[in-house]
PDB file of C-alpha atoms and ligand atoms in Angstrom:
ATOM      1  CA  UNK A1089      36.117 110.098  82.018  1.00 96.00           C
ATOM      2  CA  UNK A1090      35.177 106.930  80.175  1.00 97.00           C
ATOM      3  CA  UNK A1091      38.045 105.414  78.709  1.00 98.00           C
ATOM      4  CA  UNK A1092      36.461 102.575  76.247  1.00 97.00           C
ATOM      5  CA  UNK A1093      36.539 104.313  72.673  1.00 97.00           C
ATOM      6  CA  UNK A1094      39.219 106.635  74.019  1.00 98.00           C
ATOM      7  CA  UNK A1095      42.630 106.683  72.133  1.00 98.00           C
ATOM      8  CA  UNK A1096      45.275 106.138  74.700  1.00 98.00           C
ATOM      9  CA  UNK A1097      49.186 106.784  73.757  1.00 99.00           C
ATOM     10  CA  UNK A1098      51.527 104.548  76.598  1.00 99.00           C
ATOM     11  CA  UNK A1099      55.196 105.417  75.710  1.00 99.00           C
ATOM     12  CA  UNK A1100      57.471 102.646  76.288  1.00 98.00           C
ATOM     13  CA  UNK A1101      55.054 100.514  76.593  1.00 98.00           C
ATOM     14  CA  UNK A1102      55.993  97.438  75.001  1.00 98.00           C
ATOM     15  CA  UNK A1103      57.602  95.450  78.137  1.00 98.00           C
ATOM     16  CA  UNK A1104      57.409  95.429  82.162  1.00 98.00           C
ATOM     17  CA  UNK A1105      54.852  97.877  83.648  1.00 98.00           C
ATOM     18  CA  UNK A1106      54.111  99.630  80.504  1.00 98.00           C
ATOM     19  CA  UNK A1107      52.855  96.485  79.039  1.00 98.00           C
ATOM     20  CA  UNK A1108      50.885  95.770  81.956  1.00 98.00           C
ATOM     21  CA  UNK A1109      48.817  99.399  81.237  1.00 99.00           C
ATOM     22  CA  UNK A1110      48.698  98.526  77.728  1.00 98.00           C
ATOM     23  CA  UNK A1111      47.100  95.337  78.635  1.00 98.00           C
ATOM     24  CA  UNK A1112      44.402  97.277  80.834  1.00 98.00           C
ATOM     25  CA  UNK A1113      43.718  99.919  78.349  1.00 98.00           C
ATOM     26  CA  UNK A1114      43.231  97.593  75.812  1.00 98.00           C
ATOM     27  CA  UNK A1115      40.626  95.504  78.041  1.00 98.00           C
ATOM     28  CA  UNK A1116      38.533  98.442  79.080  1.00 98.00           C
ATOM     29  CA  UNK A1117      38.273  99.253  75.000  1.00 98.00           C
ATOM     30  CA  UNK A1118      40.489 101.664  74.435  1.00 98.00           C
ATOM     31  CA  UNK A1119      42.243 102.537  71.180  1.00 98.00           C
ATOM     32  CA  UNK A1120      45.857 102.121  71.906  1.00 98.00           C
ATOM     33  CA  UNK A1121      49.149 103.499  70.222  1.00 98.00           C
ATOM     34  CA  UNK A1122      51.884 101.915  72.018  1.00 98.00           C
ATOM     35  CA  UNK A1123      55.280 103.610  71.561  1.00 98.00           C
ATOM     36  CA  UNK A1124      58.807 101.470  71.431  1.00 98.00           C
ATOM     37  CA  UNK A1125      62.444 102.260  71.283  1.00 98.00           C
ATOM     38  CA  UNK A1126      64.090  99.078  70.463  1.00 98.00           C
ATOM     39  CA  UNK A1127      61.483  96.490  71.644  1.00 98.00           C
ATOM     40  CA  UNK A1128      59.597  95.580  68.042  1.00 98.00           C
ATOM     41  CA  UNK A1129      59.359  92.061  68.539  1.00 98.00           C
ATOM     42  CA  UNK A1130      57.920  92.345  72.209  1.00 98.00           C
ATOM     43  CA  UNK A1131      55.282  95.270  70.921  1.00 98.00           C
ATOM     44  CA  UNK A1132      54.179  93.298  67.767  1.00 98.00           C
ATOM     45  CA  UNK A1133      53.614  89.908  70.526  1.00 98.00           C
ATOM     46  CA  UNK A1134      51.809  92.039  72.602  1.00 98.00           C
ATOM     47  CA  UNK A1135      49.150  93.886  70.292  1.00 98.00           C
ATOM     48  CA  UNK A1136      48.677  90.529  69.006  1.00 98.00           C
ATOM     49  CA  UNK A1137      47.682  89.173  72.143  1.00 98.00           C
ATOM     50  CA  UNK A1138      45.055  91.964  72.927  1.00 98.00           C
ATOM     51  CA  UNK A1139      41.388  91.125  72.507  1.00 97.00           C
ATOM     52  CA  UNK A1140      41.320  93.773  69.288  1.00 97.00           C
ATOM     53  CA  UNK A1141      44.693  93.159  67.646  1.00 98.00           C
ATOM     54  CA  UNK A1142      43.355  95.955  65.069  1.00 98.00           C
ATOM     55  CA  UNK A1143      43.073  98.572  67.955  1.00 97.00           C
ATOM     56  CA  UNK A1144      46.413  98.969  68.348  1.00 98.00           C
ATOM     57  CA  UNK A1145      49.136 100.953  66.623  1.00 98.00           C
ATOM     58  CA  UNK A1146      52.722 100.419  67.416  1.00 98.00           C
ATOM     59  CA  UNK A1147      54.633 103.781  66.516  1.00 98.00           C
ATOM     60  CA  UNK A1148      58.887 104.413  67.341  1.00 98.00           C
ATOM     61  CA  UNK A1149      60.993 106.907  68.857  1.00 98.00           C
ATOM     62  CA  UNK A1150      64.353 107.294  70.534  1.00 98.00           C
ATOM     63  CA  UNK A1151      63.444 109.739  72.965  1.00 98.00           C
ATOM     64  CA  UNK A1152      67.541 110.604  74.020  1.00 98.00           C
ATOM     65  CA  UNK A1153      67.083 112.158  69.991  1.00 98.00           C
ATOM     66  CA  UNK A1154      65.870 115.950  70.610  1.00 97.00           C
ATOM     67  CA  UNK A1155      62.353 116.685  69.171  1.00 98.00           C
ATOM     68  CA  UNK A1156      61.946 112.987  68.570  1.00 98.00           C
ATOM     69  CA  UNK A1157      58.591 112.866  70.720  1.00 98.00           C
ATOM     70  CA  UNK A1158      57.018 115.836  69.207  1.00 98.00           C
ATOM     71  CA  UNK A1159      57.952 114.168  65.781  1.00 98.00           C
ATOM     72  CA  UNK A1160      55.945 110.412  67.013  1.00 98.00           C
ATOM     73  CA  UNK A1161      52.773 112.305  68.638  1.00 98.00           C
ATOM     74  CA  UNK A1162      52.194 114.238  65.193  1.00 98.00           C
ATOM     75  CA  UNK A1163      51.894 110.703  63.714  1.00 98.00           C
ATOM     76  CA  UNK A1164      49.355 109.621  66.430  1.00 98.00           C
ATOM     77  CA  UNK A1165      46.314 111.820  65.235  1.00 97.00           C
ATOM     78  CA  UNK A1166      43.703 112.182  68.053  1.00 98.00           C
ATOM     79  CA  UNK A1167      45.205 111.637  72.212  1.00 98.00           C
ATOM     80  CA  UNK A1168      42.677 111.933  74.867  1.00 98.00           C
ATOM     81  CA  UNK A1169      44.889 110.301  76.986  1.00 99.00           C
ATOM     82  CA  UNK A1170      48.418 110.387  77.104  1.00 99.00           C
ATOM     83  CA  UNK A1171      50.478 107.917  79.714  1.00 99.00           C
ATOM     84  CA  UNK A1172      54.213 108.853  79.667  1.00 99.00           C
ATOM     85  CA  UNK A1173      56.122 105.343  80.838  1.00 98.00           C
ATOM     86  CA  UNK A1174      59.337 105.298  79.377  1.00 98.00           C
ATOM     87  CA  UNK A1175      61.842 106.283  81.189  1.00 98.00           C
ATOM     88  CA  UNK A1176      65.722 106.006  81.093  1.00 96.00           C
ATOM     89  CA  UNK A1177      66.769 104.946  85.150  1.00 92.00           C
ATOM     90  CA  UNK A1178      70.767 104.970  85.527  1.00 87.00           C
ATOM     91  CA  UNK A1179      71.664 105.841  89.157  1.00 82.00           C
ATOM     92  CA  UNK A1180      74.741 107.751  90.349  1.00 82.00           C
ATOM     93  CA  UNK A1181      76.116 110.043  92.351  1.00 87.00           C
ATOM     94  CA  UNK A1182      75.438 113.829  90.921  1.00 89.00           C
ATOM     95  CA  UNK A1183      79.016 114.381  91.991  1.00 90.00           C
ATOM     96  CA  UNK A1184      80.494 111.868  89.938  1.00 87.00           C
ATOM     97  CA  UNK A1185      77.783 112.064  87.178  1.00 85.00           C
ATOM     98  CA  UNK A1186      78.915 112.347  83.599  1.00 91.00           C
ATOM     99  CA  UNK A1187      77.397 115.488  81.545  1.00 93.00           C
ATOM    100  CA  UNK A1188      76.662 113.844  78.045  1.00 94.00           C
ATOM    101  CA  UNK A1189      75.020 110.595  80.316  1.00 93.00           C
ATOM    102  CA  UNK A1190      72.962 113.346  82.812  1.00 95.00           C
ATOM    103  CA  UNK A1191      71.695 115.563  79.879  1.00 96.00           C
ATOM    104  CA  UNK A1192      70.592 111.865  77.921  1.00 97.00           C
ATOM    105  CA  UNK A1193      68.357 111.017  81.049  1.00 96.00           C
ATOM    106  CA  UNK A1194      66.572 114.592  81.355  1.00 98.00           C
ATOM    107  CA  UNK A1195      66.318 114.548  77.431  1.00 98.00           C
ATOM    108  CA  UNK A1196      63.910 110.910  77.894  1.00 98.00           C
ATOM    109  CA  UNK A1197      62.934 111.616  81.638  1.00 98.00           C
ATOM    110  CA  UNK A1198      61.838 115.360  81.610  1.00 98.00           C
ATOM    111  CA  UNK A1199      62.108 117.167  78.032  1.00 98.00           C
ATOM    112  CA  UNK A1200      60.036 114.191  75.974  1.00 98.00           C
ATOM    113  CA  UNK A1201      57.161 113.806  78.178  1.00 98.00           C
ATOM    114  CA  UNK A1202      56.924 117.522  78.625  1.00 98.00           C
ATOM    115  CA  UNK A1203      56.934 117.921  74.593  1.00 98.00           C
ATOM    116  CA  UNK A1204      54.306 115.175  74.360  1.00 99.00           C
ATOM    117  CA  UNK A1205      52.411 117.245  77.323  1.00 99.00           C
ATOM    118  CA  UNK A1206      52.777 120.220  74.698  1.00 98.00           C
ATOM    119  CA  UNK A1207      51.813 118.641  71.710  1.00 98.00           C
ATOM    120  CA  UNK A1208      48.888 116.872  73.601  1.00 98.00           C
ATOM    121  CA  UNK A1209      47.632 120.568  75.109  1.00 98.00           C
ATOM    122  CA  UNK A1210      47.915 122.378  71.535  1.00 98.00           C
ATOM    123  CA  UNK A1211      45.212 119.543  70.570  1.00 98.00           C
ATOM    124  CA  UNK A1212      41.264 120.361  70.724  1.00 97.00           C
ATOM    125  CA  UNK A1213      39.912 118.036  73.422  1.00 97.00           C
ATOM    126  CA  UNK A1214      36.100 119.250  73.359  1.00 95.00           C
ATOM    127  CA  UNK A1215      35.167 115.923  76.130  1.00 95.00           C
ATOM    128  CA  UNK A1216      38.456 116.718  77.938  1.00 98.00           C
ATOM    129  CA  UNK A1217      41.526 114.703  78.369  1.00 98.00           C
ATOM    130  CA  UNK A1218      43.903 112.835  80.815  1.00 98.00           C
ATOM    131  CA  UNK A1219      47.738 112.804  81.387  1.00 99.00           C
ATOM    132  CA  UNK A1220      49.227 110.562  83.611  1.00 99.00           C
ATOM    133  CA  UNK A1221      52.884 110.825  84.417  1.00 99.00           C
ATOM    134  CA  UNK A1222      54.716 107.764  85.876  1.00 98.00           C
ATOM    135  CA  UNK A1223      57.405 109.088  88.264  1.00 98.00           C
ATOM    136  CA  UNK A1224      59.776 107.027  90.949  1.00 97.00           C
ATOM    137  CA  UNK A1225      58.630 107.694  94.787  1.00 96.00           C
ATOM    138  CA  UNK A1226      61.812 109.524  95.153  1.00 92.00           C
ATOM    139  CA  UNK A1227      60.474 112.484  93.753  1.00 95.00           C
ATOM    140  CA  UNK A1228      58.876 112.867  97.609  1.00 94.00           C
ATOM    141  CA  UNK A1229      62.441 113.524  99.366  1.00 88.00           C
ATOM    142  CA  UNK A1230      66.145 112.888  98.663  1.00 84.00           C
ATOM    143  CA  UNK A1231      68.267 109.422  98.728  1.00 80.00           C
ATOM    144  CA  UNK A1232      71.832 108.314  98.179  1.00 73.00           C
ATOM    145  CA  UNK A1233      72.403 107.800  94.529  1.00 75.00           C
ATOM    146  CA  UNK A1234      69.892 109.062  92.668  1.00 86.00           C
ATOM    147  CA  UNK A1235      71.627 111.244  90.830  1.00 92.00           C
ATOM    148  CA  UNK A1236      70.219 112.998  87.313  1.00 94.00           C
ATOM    149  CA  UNK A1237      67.581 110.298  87.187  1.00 94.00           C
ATOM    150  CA  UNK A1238      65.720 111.555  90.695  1.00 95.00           C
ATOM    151  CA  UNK A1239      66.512 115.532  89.427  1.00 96.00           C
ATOM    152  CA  UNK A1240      64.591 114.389  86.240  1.00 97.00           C
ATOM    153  CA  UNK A1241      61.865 112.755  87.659  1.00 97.00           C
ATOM    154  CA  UNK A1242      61.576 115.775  90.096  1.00 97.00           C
ATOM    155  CA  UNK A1243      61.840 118.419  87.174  1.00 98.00           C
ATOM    156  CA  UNK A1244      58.579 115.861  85.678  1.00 98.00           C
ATOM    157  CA  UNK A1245      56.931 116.394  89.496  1.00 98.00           C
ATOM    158  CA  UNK A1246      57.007 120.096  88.496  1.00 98.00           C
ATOM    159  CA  UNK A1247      55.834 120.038  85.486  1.00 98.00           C
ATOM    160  CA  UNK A1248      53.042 117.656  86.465  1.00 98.00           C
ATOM    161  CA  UNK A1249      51.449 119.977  88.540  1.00 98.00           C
ATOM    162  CA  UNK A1250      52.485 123.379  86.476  1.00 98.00           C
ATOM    163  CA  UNK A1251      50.338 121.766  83.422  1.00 98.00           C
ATOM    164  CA  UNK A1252      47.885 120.879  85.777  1.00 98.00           C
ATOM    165  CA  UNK A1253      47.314 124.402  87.089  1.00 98.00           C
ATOM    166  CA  UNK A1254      47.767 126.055  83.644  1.00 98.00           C
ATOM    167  CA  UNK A1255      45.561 122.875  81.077  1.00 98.00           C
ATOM    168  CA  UNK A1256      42.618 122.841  84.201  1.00 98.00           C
ATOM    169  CA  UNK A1257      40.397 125.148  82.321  1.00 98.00           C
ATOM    170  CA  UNK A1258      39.893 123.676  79.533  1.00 98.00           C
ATOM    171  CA  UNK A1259      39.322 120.165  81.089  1.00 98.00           C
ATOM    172  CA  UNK A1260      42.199 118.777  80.707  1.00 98.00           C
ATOM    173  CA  UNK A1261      43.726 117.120  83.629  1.00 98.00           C
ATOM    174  CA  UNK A1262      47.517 116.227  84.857  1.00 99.00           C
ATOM    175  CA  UNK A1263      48.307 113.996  87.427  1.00 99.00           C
ATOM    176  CA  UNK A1264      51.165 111.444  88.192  1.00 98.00           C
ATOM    177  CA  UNK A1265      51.941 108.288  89.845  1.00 98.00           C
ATOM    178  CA  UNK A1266      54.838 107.664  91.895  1.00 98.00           C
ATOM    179  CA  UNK A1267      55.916 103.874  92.352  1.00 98.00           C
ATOM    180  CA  UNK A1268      58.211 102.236  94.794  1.00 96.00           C
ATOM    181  CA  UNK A1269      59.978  98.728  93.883  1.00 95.00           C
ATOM    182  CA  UNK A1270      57.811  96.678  91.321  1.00 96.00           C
ATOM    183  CA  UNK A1271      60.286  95.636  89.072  1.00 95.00           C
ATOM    184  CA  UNK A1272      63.795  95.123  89.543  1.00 89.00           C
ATOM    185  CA  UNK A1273      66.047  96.345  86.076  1.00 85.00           C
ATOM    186  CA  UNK A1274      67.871  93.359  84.796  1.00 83.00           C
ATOM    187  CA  UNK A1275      71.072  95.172  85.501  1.00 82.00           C
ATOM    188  CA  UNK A1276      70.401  95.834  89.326  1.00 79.00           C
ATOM    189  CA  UNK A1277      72.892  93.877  91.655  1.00 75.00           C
ATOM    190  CA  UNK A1278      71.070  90.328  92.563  1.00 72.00           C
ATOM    191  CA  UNK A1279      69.292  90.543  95.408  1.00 81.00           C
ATOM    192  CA  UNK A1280      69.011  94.523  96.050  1.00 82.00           C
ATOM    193  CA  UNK A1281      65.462  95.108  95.496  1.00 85.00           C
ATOM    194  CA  UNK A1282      65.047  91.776  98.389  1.00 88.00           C
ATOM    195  CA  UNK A1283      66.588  93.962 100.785  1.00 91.00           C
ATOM    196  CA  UNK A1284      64.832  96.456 100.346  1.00 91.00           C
ATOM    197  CA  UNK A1285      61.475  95.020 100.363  1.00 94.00           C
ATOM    198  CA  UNK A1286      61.764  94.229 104.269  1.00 95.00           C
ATOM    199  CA  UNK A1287      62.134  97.585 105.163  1.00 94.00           C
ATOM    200  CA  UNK A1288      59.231  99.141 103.516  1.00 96.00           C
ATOM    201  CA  UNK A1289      56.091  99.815 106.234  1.00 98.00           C
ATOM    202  CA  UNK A1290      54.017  97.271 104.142  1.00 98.00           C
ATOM    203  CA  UNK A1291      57.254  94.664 103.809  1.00 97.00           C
ATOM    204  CA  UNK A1292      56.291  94.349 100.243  1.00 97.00           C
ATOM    205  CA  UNK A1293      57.094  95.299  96.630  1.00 96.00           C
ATOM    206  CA  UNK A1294      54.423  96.906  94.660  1.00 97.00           C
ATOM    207  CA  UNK A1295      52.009  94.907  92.315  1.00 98.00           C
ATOM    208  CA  UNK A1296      52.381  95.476  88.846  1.00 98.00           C
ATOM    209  CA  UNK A1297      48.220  95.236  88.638  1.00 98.00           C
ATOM    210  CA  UNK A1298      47.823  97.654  91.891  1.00 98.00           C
ATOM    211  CA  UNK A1299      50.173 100.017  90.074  1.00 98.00           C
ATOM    212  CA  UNK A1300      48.111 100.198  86.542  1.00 98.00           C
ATOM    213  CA  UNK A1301      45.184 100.344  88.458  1.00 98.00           C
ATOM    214  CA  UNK A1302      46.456 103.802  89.828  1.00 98.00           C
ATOM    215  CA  UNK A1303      47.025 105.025  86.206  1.00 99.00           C
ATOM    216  CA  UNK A1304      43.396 104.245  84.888  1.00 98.00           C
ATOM    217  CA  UNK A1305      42.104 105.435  88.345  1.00 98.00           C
ATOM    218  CA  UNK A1306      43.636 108.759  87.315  1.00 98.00           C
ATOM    219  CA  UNK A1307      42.364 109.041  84.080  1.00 98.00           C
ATOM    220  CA  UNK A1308      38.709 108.143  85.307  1.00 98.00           C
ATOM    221  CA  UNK A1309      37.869 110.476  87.987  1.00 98.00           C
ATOM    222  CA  UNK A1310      37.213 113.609  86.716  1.00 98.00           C
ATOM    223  CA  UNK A1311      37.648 115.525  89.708  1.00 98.00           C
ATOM    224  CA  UNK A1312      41.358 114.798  89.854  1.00 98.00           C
ATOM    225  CA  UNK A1313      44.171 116.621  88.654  1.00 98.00           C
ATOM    226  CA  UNK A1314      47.897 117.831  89.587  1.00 98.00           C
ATOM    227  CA  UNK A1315      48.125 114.792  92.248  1.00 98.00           C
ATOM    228  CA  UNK A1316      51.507 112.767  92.467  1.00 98.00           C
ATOM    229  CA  UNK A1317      49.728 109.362  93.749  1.00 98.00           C
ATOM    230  CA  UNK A1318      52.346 107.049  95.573  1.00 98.00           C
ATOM    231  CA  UNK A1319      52.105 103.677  94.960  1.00 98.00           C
ATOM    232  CA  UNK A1320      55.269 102.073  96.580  1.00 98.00           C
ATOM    233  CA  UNK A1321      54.106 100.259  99.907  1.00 98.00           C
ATOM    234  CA  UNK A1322      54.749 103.222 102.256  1.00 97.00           C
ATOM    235  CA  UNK A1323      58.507 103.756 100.840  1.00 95.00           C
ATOM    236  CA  UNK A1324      57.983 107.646 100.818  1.00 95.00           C
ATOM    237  CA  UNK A1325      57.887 107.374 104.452  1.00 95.00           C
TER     238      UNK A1325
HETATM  239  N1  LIG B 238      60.126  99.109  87.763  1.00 82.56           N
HETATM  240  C1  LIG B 238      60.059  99.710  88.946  1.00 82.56           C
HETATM  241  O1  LIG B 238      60.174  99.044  90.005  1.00 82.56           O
HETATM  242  C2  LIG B 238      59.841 101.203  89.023  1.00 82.56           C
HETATM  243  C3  LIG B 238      60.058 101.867  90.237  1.00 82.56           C
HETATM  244  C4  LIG B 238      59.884 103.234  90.291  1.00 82.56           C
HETATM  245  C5  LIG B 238      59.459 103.930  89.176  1.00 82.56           C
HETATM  246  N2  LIG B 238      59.236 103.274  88.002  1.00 82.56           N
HETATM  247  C6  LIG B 238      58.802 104.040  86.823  1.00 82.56           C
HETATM  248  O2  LIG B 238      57.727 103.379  86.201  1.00 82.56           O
HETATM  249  C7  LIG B 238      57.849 103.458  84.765  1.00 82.56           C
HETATM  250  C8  LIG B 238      57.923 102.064  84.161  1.00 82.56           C
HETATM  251  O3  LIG B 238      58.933 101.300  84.812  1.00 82.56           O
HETATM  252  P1  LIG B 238      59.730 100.134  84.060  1.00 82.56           P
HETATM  253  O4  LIG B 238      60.649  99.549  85.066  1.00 82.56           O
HETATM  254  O5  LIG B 238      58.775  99.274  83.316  1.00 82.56           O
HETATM  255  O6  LIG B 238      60.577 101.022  83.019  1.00 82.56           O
HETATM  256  P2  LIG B 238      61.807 100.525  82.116  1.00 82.56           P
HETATM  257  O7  LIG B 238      61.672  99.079  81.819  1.00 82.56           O
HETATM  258  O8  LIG B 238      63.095 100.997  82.737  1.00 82.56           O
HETATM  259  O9  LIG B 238      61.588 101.430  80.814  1.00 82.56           O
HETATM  260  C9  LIG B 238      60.347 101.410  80.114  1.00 82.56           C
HETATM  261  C10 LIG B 238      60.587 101.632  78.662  1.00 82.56           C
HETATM  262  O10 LIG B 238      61.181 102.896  78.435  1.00 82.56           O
HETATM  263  C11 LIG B 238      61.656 102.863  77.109  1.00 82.56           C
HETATM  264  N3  LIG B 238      62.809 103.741  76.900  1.00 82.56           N
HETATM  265  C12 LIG B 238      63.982 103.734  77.551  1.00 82.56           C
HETATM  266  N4  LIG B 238      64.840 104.620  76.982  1.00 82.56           N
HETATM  267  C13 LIG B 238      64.157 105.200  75.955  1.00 82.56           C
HETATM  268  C14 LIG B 238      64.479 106.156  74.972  1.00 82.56           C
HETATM  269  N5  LIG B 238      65.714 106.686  74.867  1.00 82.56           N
HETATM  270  N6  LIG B 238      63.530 106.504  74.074  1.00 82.56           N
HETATM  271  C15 LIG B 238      62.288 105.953  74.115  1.00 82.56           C
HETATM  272  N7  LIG B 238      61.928 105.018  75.008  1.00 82.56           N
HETATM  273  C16 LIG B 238      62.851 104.649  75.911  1.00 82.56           C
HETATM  274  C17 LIG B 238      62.076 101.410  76.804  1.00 82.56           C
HETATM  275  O11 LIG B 238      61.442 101.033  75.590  1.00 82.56           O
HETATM  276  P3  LIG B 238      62.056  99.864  74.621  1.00 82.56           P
HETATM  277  O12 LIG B 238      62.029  98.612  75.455  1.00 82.56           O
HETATM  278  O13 LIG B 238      61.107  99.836  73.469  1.00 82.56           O
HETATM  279  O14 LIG B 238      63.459 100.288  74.248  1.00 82.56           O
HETATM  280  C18 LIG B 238      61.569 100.645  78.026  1.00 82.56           C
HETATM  281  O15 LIG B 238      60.944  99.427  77.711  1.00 82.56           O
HETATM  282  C19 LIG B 238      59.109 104.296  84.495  1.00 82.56           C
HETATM  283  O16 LIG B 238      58.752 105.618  84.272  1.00 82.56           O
HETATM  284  C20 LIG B 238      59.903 104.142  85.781  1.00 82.56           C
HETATM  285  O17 LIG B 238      60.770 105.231  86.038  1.00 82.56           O
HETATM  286  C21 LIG B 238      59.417 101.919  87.901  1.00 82.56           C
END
């Protein structure tokens, strides 16, 4: 699939890796809409800094608000391809996990990329379309702590290659990529994400660039779809 006159929707894309796909989008001539929650300012810095400022449409949504993403994609108009970023990633036990907190996480994690994966099916695609799914590496087995956020990103797994199996035929294709450490969150203890670096097979985090090359790698091949890519330095292992 050629993705320079495409128009690409990248939700929370206004900071960290979802900026960096916005970025790439943009520079292979794509039209972009790039979704916020609460980061205007960064969004309105960062169309402005893309080769066609005019290209770019920044649209919001609080995705922990039921029916809030099928509201924002009936504003896009046309999606051939649809890159589902945001994410909400609070860590816990499941034992110890609050109900109203859990049920917030699957609402942005699971239930608003699958109603954007709705909303972009019930579209007609005649040249075909791509979805790709960012998901966490932990989707591939089970670890201490992860808690609603890994069940989410699992339940997304599912659904990635469900829609796959079920969009196929009419030439739309699902896939997903599933990233190790790139990017610590600014509330992550100092220093965890170091330690855990070392004890990856490849003893290194994973580069924002080599991750967003993943996503557009996705979207281009044609022969691809329902594939959860790993891009996290041999963590899965
Ligand atoms: N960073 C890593 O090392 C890493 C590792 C594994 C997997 N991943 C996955 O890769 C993707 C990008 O990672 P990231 O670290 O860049 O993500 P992030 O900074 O945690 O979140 C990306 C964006 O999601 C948006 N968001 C959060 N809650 C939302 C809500 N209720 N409604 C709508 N949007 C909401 C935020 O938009 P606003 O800023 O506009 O509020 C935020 O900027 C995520 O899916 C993440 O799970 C990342």
């Amino acid at each position: 699939m050629r993705i320079d006159g495409k128009t690409v929707l990248v939700t929370g894309g206004a900071r960290r890796v979802g900026a960096n796909i916005v970025r790439a989008f943009a520079a292979e001539e794509a039209d972009i809409i790039l979704h916020v929650r609460h980061s205007r300012e960064e969004a309105a810095e960062l169309a402005a800094s893309l080769p066609r400022p005019e290209r770019c449409r920044i649209l919001m949504a609080d995705f922990a608000i039921p029916g809030a993403a099928a509201k924002l994609f009936a504003e896009c108009g046309q999606v051939d391809i649809l890159v589902n970023n945001a994410s909400m990633f609070e860590t816990d036990e499941l034992v110890s996990g609050n109900e109203a907190h859990d049920r917030e996480q699957f609402e942005v994690n699971f239930w608003s990329p699958l109603a954007l994966m709705r909303a972009f099916a019930a579209q007609e695609l005649p040249e075909g379309g791509a979805i790709v799914n960012l998901l966490d590496q932990e989707v591939t087995h089970r670890s201490a702590h992860g808690g609603a956020y890994a069940l989410s990103r699992r339940a997304l797994a599912d659904a990635t290659l469900e829609l796959a199996r079920e969009l196929g035929p009419r030439n739309l294709r699902v896939n997903a990529v599933a990233p190790g450490p790139v990017l610590p969150p600014p509330w992550l203890p100092d220093g965890k994400m170091a330690r855990t670096i070392p004890t990856l097979p490849l003893r290194r985090k994973v580069e924002l660039d080599d991750l967003t090359a993943a996503v557009l790698f996705l979207c281009r091949n044609d022969s691809i779809t329902g594939q959860i890519l790993c891009v996290d330095c041999g963590q899965s292992l």
